[in-house]
Amino acid sequence: MPSKAAPFPTAQSTSPYWRNDVKPIDAHRSTKCLPSRADIVIIGAGYAGASIAHHLIERYDEKALPSIVILEAREACSGASGRNGGHLKPDPFSRAASVLKTYGKDVAEHVASFEARQVKEVRDLVDLEGIDCDFEEVTVRDVCLYPAGRDKIEADLTALTEADISTAKELEYHSNMDAEDVSGVKGAKSCVTFNAARLWPYQLVSHVLEKAVSHGINLQTHTPVTSVKHAQGATVTSIWAVNTPRGSIECSTVIYATNAYTSALVPELKDKIVPVRGMVARLVPTDDAPRLTDSYMMRFSDYEYDYMITRPDGSIIVGGAKRDFYEDLNQWYDVSDDSRLMMGAERYFNGYMQRHFAGWEDCDVRTDQVWTGIMGYSNDGFPYVGPVCGKPGQYVCAGFTGHGMPQIFLSAKAIATMVTTGASAVEVDLPLPYHTSPARWSLQRVHASLQQWQAFSDGKATRARL
């Protein structure tokens, strides 16, 4: 594919449900002018940036807290963190089974448990801080609607059980008619149930940012970073100039919590973290509709899958909708514009519950709001968490491939530990596939999303000839 311009956030964006009622922190600037110097600059005020700030505060005594500035291009939590489905859903089987084949049992256990532990970690934070973000632990019903997918899930579960991976012990598996009964989804071939959580992500991130500001961290919204370079005239190469239209900040530590937009500032990650546009909607059923209590994952094919949560008010958040735009690569791959919807987006969500859920056929469900967001998809499916290779004092926490909610909080903790102690990635709690090792940093490979899309396109061409 031809190389596109660096992916910076657009000035305008579609309006997500989560941000209908924003907080004062949304457009906060701690000081009228940017400070000229700081110890640490965090770029990005979404879930990753806020979590890194939280863990830095936890690691320092308040009196010894270094000077920290958080820079955000638009409003606080206005990127993917304020646009996702509110689903804190670990992947206890598919990802773990893939890692088991590639890295072996110990790494597979670390990957699976790392995601699973985030539910408890976030719950503990919400309870401790009294955060009003609608956090609730729920059962996920992970439903597969095609035979090949069911067969793969069965094989994955068998492999994990034989390897004694801890997360496999918490799963319940149902297939065929039993799967339809357990899930309530018409045509379900299998259903795996396990523990997860749902929440209001904007409310969580806003609270964490408010706490950071109360501890003296300087938050500057509407301050896009345009480049990070060696500070002019600095006597050591580890002093960085973080440049914005409002001025520059010199610092010794830069942390990129920029997910989809990372390669705009770290060009070495150009083909490793790619912006991918996704779709989410809020559906509002009438009072006489059945009330769902669980969350859902809906797998329609190897490339097409939706996720669902229900809100306390009975509305339903659905994310995915790949059926109507996946074929057109230019609509979603290497796209950083969240100001417009993909063609056919609203049409997909109309009638969604009636199509898929038993007992909903005669119900009235209104598509209330549809929005888009930009995710950072990594070339191998795992985030890049750790030092930026060849740039002392720079760190990255990005590339969560649409699966950030069950990976970010503890990844941010790993970054905070590295920054405060000088520890390497192997010395902190961080799964091996996440590491920014020199070998991974320099590896050239076709992006995983392109490989999957090419397989889809080849399969479609083959079917057309038959």
Coordinates of C-alpha atoms in Angstrom, one line a residue:
M1 CA 0.0 0.0 0.0
P2 CA 1.2 3.6 -0.6
S3 CA 2.5 5.3 2.4
K4 CA 0.2 7.9 3.9
A5 CA 0.8 11.1 5.8
A6 CA 1.7 10.9 9.5
P7 CA -1.4 10.0 11.5
F8 CA -2.2 13.0 13.8
P9 CA -5.7 13.4 15.4
T10 CA -8.2 15.4 13.4
A11 CA -9.5 18.7 14.8
Q12 CA -13.1 17.5 14.7
S13 CA -14.6 14.1 15.4
T14 CA -17.9 12.2 15.6
S15 CA -19.6 12.4 19.0
P16 CA -19.6 9.2 21.1
Y17 CA -22.3 8.4 23.6
W18 CA -19.8 8.3 26.4
R19 CA -18.9 12.0 25.9
N20 CA -22.4 13.5 25.7
D21 CA -21.9 14.9 29.2
V22 CA -18.3 16.0 29.7
K23 CA -16.5 17.1 32.8
P24 CA -14.5 20.3 33.5
I25 CA -11.3 18.2 33.2
D26 CA -12.2 17.8 29.5
A27 CA -10.6 21.1 28.4
H28 CA -8.3 21.6 31.4
R29 CA -5.1 23.5 31.3
S30 CA -3.3 23.5 34.7
T31 CA -1.2 26.6 33.7
K32 CA -1.9 29.3 31.2
C33 CA 1.4 28.7 29.5
L34 CA 3.4 25.5 28.9
P35 CA 6.3 25.0 31.3
S36 CA 9.6 25.2 29.5
R37 CA 11.0 22.3 31.4
A38 CA 9.7 19.1 33.1
D39 CA 11.1 15.8 34.3
I40 CA 8.5 13.7 32.5
V41 CA 6.2 14.4 29.6
I42 CA 3.4 12.0 28.9
I43 CA 1.8 12.4 25.5
G44 CA -1.8 11.4 25.5
A45 CA -4.6 11.8 28.0
G46 CA -6.5 8.7 27.4
Y47 CA -6.7 5.5 29.4
A48 CA -2.9 4.8 28.9
G49 CA -1.7 8.3 29.7
A50 CA -4.0 8.6 32.7
S51 CA -3.0 5.1 34.0
I52 CA 0.7 5.9 33.6
A53 CA 0.2 9.1 35.6
H54 CA -1.7 7.2 38.3
H55 CA 1.1 4.6 38.7
L56 CA 3.8 7.2 38.8
I57 CA 2.0 8.9 41.7
E58 CA 1.7 5.5 43.4
R59 CA 5.5 4.9 43.0
Y60 CA 6.6 8.3 44.3
D61 CA 6.1 9.9 47.7
E62 CA 4.0 13.0 47.0
K63 CA 6.7 15.3 48.2
A64 CA 9.2 13.6 45.8
L65 CA 6.9 13.6 42.8
P66 CA 8.9 14.9 39.8
S67 CA 7.5 17.5 37.5
I68 CA 5.1 15.8 35.1
V69 CA 3.2 17.2 32.2
I70 CA 0.5 15.5 30.2
L71 CA -0.1 16.8 26.7
E72 CA -3.3 16.0 24.8
A73 CA -4.0 17.0 21.2
R74 CA -7.8 17.4 21.7
E75 CA -10.0 17.0 24.8
A76 CA -9.1 14.6 27.6
C77 CA -10.1 11.1 26.8
S78 CA -11.4 12.1 23.3
G79 CA -9.6 9.3 21.4
A80 CA -10.2 5.6 21.4
S81 CA -10.6 5.5 25.2
G82 CA -13.6 7.7 25.0
R83 CA -15.1 5.9 22.1
N84 CA -14.8 2.2 22.8
G85 CA -17.5 -0.2 23.9
G86 CA -16.9 0.0 27.6
H87 CA -16.0 -3.7 27.7
L88 CA -13.2 -4.8 30.0
K89 CA -13.1 -8.2 28.5
P90 CA -10.0 -10.4 28.8
D91 CA -9.3 -13.0 26.1
P92 CA -8.8 -16.2 28.2
F93 CA -8.5 -18.7 25.3
S94 CA -7.8 -17.5 21.7
R95 CA -4.8 -15.3 22.4
A96 CA -3.4 -17.7 25.0
A97 CA -3.7 -20.6 22.7
S98 CA -1.8 -18.7 19.9
V99 CA 0.9 -17.7 22.3
L100 CA 1.1 -21.3 23.6
K101 CA 2.1 -22.5 20.1
T102 CA 4.6 -19.7 19.5
Y103 CA 6.2 -19.1 23.0
G104 CA 5.3 -22.1 25.2
K105 CA 3.4 -22.6 28.4
D106 CA 5.1 -20.0 30.7
V107 CA 4.5 -17.1 28.3
A108 CA 1.0 -18.2 27.5
E109 CA 0.2 -18.3 31.2
H110 CA 1.6 -14.8 31.7
V111 CA -0.3 -13.4 28.7
A112 CA -3.6 -15.0 29.8
S113 CA -3.3 -14.1 33.5
F114 CA -2.1 -10.6 32.8
E115 CA -5.3 -9.8 31.0
A116 CA -7.5 -11.6 33.5
R117 CA -5.9 -9.7 36.5
Q118 CA -6.8 -6.3 35.0
V119 CA -10.5 -6.9 36.0
K120 CA -9.5 -7.1 39.7
E121 CA -7.0 -4.3 39.4
V122 CA -9.5 -1.9 37.9
R123 CA -12.2 -3.0 40.3
D124 CA -9.9 -2.4 43.3
L125 CA -9.1 1.1 41.9
V126 CA -12.8 1.9 41.5
D127 CA -13.6 0.7 45.0
L128 CA -10.6 2.5 46.6
E129 CA -11.2 5.8 44.9
G130 CA -15.0 5.6 44.9
I131 CA -15.1 6.2 41.1
D132 CA -18.6 6.6 39.7
C133 CA -18.1 4.9 36.3
D134 CA -20.8 2.2 36.3
F135 CA -18.2 -0.5 36.9
E136 CA -19.8 -4.0 37.1
E137 CA -18.4 -7.5 36.9
V138 CA -20.4 -9.6 34.5
T139 CA -20.5 -12.8 32.7
V140 CA -19.3 -12.7 29.1
R141 CA -21.0 -15.0 26.6
D142 CA -18.5 -15.4 23.8
V143 CA -20.6 -16.7 20.9
C144 CA -19.3 -18.2 17.7
L145 CA -21.7 -18.5 14.7
Y146 CA -19.6 -20.4 12.2
P147 CA -18.5 -24.1 12.3
A148 CA -14.8 -23.5 11.5
G149 CA -14.6 -21.0 14.4
R150 CA -16.3 -23.4 16.8
D151 CA -13.8 -26.1 15.8
K152 CA -10.8 -23.8 16.4
I153 CA -12.2 -22.8 19.8
E154 CA -12.6 -26.4 20.8
A155 CA -9.0 -27.1 19.8
D156 CA -7.7 -24.0 21.6
L157 CA -9.5 -25.0 24.8
T158 CA -8.2 -28.5 24.6
A159 CA -4.6 -27.3 24.2
L160 CA -4.9 -24.8 27.1
T161 CA -6.4 -27.5 29.4
E162 CA -3.6 -29.9 28.6
A163 CA -1.1 -27.2 29.2
D164 CA -2.8 -26.4 32.6
I165 CA -3.2 -22.7 31.7
S166 CA -5.0 -21.1 34.7
T167 CA -7.7 -19.1 32.7
A168 CA -9.0 -22.3 31.0
K169 CA -10.2 -23.5 34.4
E170 CA -12.6 -20.6 34.7
L171 CA -14.3 -21.2 31.4
E172 CA -17.6 -23.0 30.6
Y173 CA -18.0 -24.3 27.1
H174 CA -21.3 -25.1 25.3
S175 CA -21.8 -26.1 21.6
N176 CA -24.6 -26.4 19.0
M177 CA -28.1 -26.5 20.5
D178 CA -26.8 -26.0 24.0
A179 CA -24.9 -22.9 22.8
E180 CA -28.2 -21.4 21.5
D181 CA -30.0 -22.1 24.8
V182 CA -27.2 -20.7 26.9
S183 CA -26.5 -17.6 24.8
G184 CA -29.9 -16.8 23.5
V185 CA -28.3 -16.1 20.1
K186 CA -29.9 -17.7 17.0
G187 CA -27.6 -20.0 15.1
A188 CA -24.9 -20.1 17.8
K189 CA -22.4 -22.9 17.2
S190 CA -20.6 -22.5 20.5
C191 CA -20.6 -20.3 23.5
V192 CA -17.8 -19.8 26.1
T193 CA -18.7 -18.0 29.3
F194 CA -16.2 -16.3 31.6
N195 CA -15.8 -13.3 33.9
A196 CA -15.2 -9.8 32.7
A197 CA -16.5 -6.3 33.5
R198 CA -18.2 -3.3 31.9
L199 CA -17.9 0.4 32.7
W200 CA -18.1 4.0 31.5
P201 CA -14.5 4.5 30.3
Y202 CA -14.7 8.3 30.0
Q203 CA -15.8 8.6 33.6
L204 CA -12.9 6.3 34.8
V205 CA -10.2 8.2 32.8
S206 CA -11.6 11.6 33.8
H207 CA -11.4 10.7 37.5
V208 CA -7.9 9.4 37.2
L209 CA -6.8 12.6 35.4
E210 CA -8.5 14.8 38.1
K211 CA -6.6 12.9 40.8
A212 CA -3.3 13.4 38.8
V213 CA -4.0 17.2 38.6
S214 CA -4.8 17.3 42.3
H215 CA -1.3 15.8 42.9
G216 CA 0.4 18.6 40.9
I217 CA 0.6 17.0 37.5
N218 CA 0.2 19.6 34.8
L219 CA -2.5 18.7 32.3
Q220 CA -2.6 20.6 29.0
T221 CA -5.4 19.8 26.6
H222 CA -5.7 21.1 23.1
T223 CA -2.0 20.9 22.8
P224 CA -1.0 18.6 20.0
V225 CA 2.6 17.4 19.9
T226 CA 4.1 17.9 16.5
S227 CA 7.6 16.4 17.0
V228 CA 10.0 15.2 19.6
K229 CA 13.7 15.9 19.0
H230 CA 17.0 16.3 20.7
A231 CA 17.0 19.5 22.6
Q232 CA 19.0 22.2 20.9
G233 CA 22.2 23.0 22.7
A234 CA 21.8 20.2 25.2
T235 CA 25.0 18.8 26.5
V236 CA 23.6 15.2 26.7
T237 CA 21.6 13.3 24.0
S238 CA 18.9 12.2 26.5
I239 CA 17.4 15.7 26.8
W240 CA 14.4 15.9 24.6
A241 CA 12.4 18.8 23.2
V242 CA 8.7 18.1 23.0
N243 CA 7.4 20.5 20.4
T244 CA 3.8 21.9 20.2
P245 CA 2.2 24.9 18.5
R246 CA 2.1 26.5 21.9
G247 CA 5.8 26.1 22.6
S248 CA 8.3 23.4 23.6
I249 CA 9.1 21.5 26.8
E250 CA 12.5 20.1 27.5
C251 CA 12.6 16.9 29.5
S252 CA 14.6 13.8 30.2
T253 CA 11.7 11.3 29.9
V254 CA 9.1 11.2 27.2
I255 CA 6.3 8.6 27.3
Y256 CA 4.2 8.0 24.2
A257 CA 0.7 7.0 25.3
T258 CA -0.5 7.8 21.8
N259 CA -1.8 4.4 20.5
A260 CA -3.0 4.9 16.9
Y261 CA -1.1 8.1 16.4
T262 CA 2.3 6.9 17.7
S263 CA 4.1 6.6 14.3
A264 CA 3.5 10.3 13.7
L265 CA 6.0 11.0 16.5
V266 CA 8.0 7.7 16.4
P267 CA 8.5 7.1 12.7
E268 CA 10.3 3.8 13.3
L269 CA 6.8 2.4 14.2
K270 CA 5.3 3.5 10.9
D271 CA 4.3 0.0 9.7
K272 CA 4.2 -1.5 13.2
I273 CA 1.4 0.5 14.7
V274 CA -1.2 1.5 12.2
P275 CA -4.4 3.5 12.7
V276 CA -7.5 1.5 12.2
R277 CA -11.0 2.9 12.2
G278 CA -13.8 1.1 13.9
M279 CA -17.5 1.6 14.5
V280 CA -19.7 1.7 17.7
A281 CA -23.4 2.4 18.3
R282 CA -25.8 2.8 21.1
L283 CA -29.1 1.0 20.7
V284 CA -32.2 1.9 22.8
P285 CA -34.9 -0.8 23.1
T286 CA -38.5 -0.1 24.3
D287 CA -39.5 -1.0 27.8
D288 CA -41.2 -4.2 26.7
A289 CA -38.0 -5.7 25.2
P290 CA -36.2 -8.5 27.0
R291 CA -33.4 -7.2 29.3
L292 CA -29.9 -8.6 28.8
T293 CA -27.8 -9.0 31.9
D294 CA -24.6 -10.3 30.4
S295 CA -22.0 -9.0 27.9
Y296 CA -21.4 -10.6 24.5
M297 CA -18.8 -11.3 21.9
M298 CA -20.3 -12.3 18.6
R299 CA -18.0 -14.1 16.1
F300 CA -19.4 -14.3 12.6
S301 CA -16.2 -15.2 10.7
D302 CA -12.4 -15.1 11.1
Y303 CA -12.5 -11.4 10.4
E304 CA -15.9 -10.3 11.5
Y305 CA -16.8 -10.0 15.2
D306 CA -18.9 -7.7 17.3
Y307 CA -18.9 -7.0 21.1
M308 CA -21.9 -5.9 23.2
I309 CA -22.5 -4.5 26.7
T310 CA -25.7 -3.4 28.3
R311 CA -26.0 -0.1 30.2
P312 CA -27.8 0.4 33.5
D313 CA -30.5 2.3 31.7
G314 CA -31.2 -0.8 29.5
S315 CA -29.5 0.6 26.4
I316 CA -27.0 -1.5 24.5
I317 CA -23.5 -0.6 23.2
V318 CA -22.5 -2.6 20.1
G319 CA -19.1 -2.3 18.4
G320 CA -17.7 -3.9 15.3
A321 CA -20.0 -3.7 12.2
K322 CA -17.2 -5.0 9.8
R323 CA -19.7 -6.7 7.5
D324 CA -20.4 -3.6 5.6
F325 CA -17.0 -1.9 5.3
Y326 CA -14.3 -4.6 5.7
E327 CA -14.0 -5.3 2.0
D328 CA -13.0 -1.7 1.3
L329 CA -9.5 -1.4 2.9
N330 CA -9.4 2.3 2.4
Q331 CA -12.3 2.9 4.7
W332 CA -10.6 1.5 7.8
Y333 CA -6.9 0.5 7.4
D334 CA -4.3 3.3 7.9
V335 CA -7.1 5.8 8.5
S336 CA -6.8 8.4 11.3
D337 CA -9.9 10.4 10.6
D338 CA -12.6 9.9 13.2
S339 CA -14.7 12.9 12.0
R340 CA -16.9 10.8 9.6
L341 CA -18.7 7.4 9.6
M342 CA -18.1 4.6 7.2
M343 CA -20.7 4.1 4.5
G344 CA -23.5 1.9 5.6
A345 CA -22.7 2.2 9.3
E346 CA -26.1 3.0 10.6
R347 CA -27.8 0.5 8.3
Y348 CA -25.8 -2.3 10.0
F349 CA -27.0 -1.5 13.5
N350 CA -30.7 -1.2 12.5
G351 CA -32.5 -4.5 13.4
Y352 CA -29.3 -5.9 15.1
M353 CA -31.0 -7.3 18.2
Q354 CA -33.9 -8.7 16.2
R355 CA -31.6 -10.5 13.7
H356 CA -29.5 -12.2 16.3
F357 CA -31.4 -12.7 19.6
A358 CA -34.2 -15.1 20.3
G359 CA -37.3 -13.3 21.7
W360 CA -36.4 -9.9 20.2
E361 CA -38.0 -10.4 16.8
D362 CA -41.1 -8.2 17.5
C363 CA -39.3 -5.6 19.6
D364 CA -38.7 -2.0 18.7
V365 CA -35.0 -1.0 19.1
R366 CA -33.8 2.4 18.0
T367 CA -30.3 3.2 16.8
D368 CA -29.7 6.2 19.0
Q369 CA -26.1 7.2 18.2
V370 CA -23.3 5.9 15.9
W371 CA -19.7 7.0 16.1
T372 CA -16.3 6.0 15.0
G373 CA -12.9 5.8 16.7
I374 CA -9.3 5.2 15.7
M375 CA -7.5 2.2 17.2
G376 CA -3.8 1.4 17.1
Y377 CA -3.3 -2.0 15.5
S378 CA 0.1 -3.5 15.9
N379 CA 1.7 -5.6 13.2
D380 CA 1.8 -8.8 15.4
G381 CA -1.3 -8.3 17.5
F382 CA 0.6 -7.3 20.7
P383 CA 1.2 -3.8 22.1
Y384 CA 4.6 -2.2 22.1
V385 CA 5.4 -1.5 25.8
G386 CA 8.8 -0.4 26.9
P387 CA 11.8 1.8 25.9
V388 CA 11.9 3.3 22.4
C389 CA 15.0 1.7 20.9
G390 CA 17.9 4.0 20.3
K391 CA 16.3 7.0 22.1
P392 CA 17.4 7.0 25.8
G393 CA 14.6 8.3 28.1
Q394 CA 11.8 7.6 25.7
Y395 CA 9.1 5.0 26.3
V396 CA 6.1 3.8 24.4
C397 CA 2.8 2.2 25.6
A398 CA 0.7 1.8 22.5
G399 CA -0.6 -0.5 19.8
F400 CA -3.3 -2.3 21.7
T401 CA -5.2 -3.6 18.6
G402 CA -8.7 -2.8 19.7
H403 CA -8.1 -4.8 22.9
G404 CA -6.8 -2.1 25.2
M405 CA -9.2 -2.2 28.1
P406 CA -7.8 -5.5 29.5
Q407 CA -4.2 -4.7 28.7
I408 CA -3.5 -1.0 29.4
F409 CA -3.7 -0.6 33.2
L410 CA -1.0 -3.1 34.0
S411 CA 1.0 -2.2 30.9
A412 CA 1.0 1.4 32.3
K413 CA 2.2 0.1 35.6
A414 CA 5.1 -1.6 33.9
I415 CA 6.1 1.6 32.2
A416 CA 5.9 3.5 35.5
T417 CA 8.1 1.0 37.1
M418 CA 10.7 1.2 34.3
V419 CA 10.7 5.0 34.5
T420 CA 11.1 5.2 38.2
T421 CA 13.5 2.3 38.8
G422 CA 15.4 2.0 35.5
A423 CA 14.3 -1.7 35.4
S424 CA 14.3 -3.5 32.0
A425 CA 11.2 -5.1 30.5
V426 CA 12.2 -8.5 31.7
E427 CA 12.4 -7.2 35.3
V428 CA 8.8 -6.0 35.5
D429 CA 5.4 -7.6 35.2
L430 CA 5.0 -7.5 31.4
P431 CA 4.4 -10.4 29.0
L432 CA 7.3 -11.2 26.7
P433 CA 5.3 -10.5 23.4
Y434 CA 4.7 -6.9 24.6
H435 CA 8.5 -6.1 24.9
T436 CA 10.1 -3.5 22.7
S437 CA 13.1 -5.6 22.1
P438 CA 15.7 -4.6 19.4
A439 CA 14.8 -7.7 17.5
R440 CA 11.1 -7.0 17.5
W441 CA 11.7 -3.3 16.8
S442 CA 13.7 -4.0 13.7
L443 CA 11.7 -6.9 12.4
Q444 CA 10.0 -6.2 9.0
R445 CA 6.8 -8.2 8.4
V446 CA 3.5 -7.8 6.7
H447 CA 1.0 -6.3 9.1
A448 CA -1.3 -8.9 10.6
S449 CA -4.4 -7.0 9.6
L450 CA -3.3 -6.9 6.0
Q451 CA -2.5 -10.6 6.1
Q452 CA -6.1 -11.3 7.3
W453 CA -7.6 -8.9 4.8
Q454 CA -5.7 -10.5 2.0
A455 CA -6.8 -14.0 3.0
F456 CA -10.4 -12.7 3.0
S457 CA -10.0 -11.1 -0.4
D458 CA -8.4 -14.3 -1.8
G459 CA -11.2 -16.4 -0.4
K460 CA -13.8 -14.1 -1.9
A461 CA -12.2 -14.3 -5.3
T462 CA -12.0 -18.1 -5.1
R463 CA -15.7 -18.4 -4.1
A464 CA -16.6 -16.1 -7.0
R465 CA -15.0 -18.4 -9.5
L466 CA -16.7 -21.5 -8.2

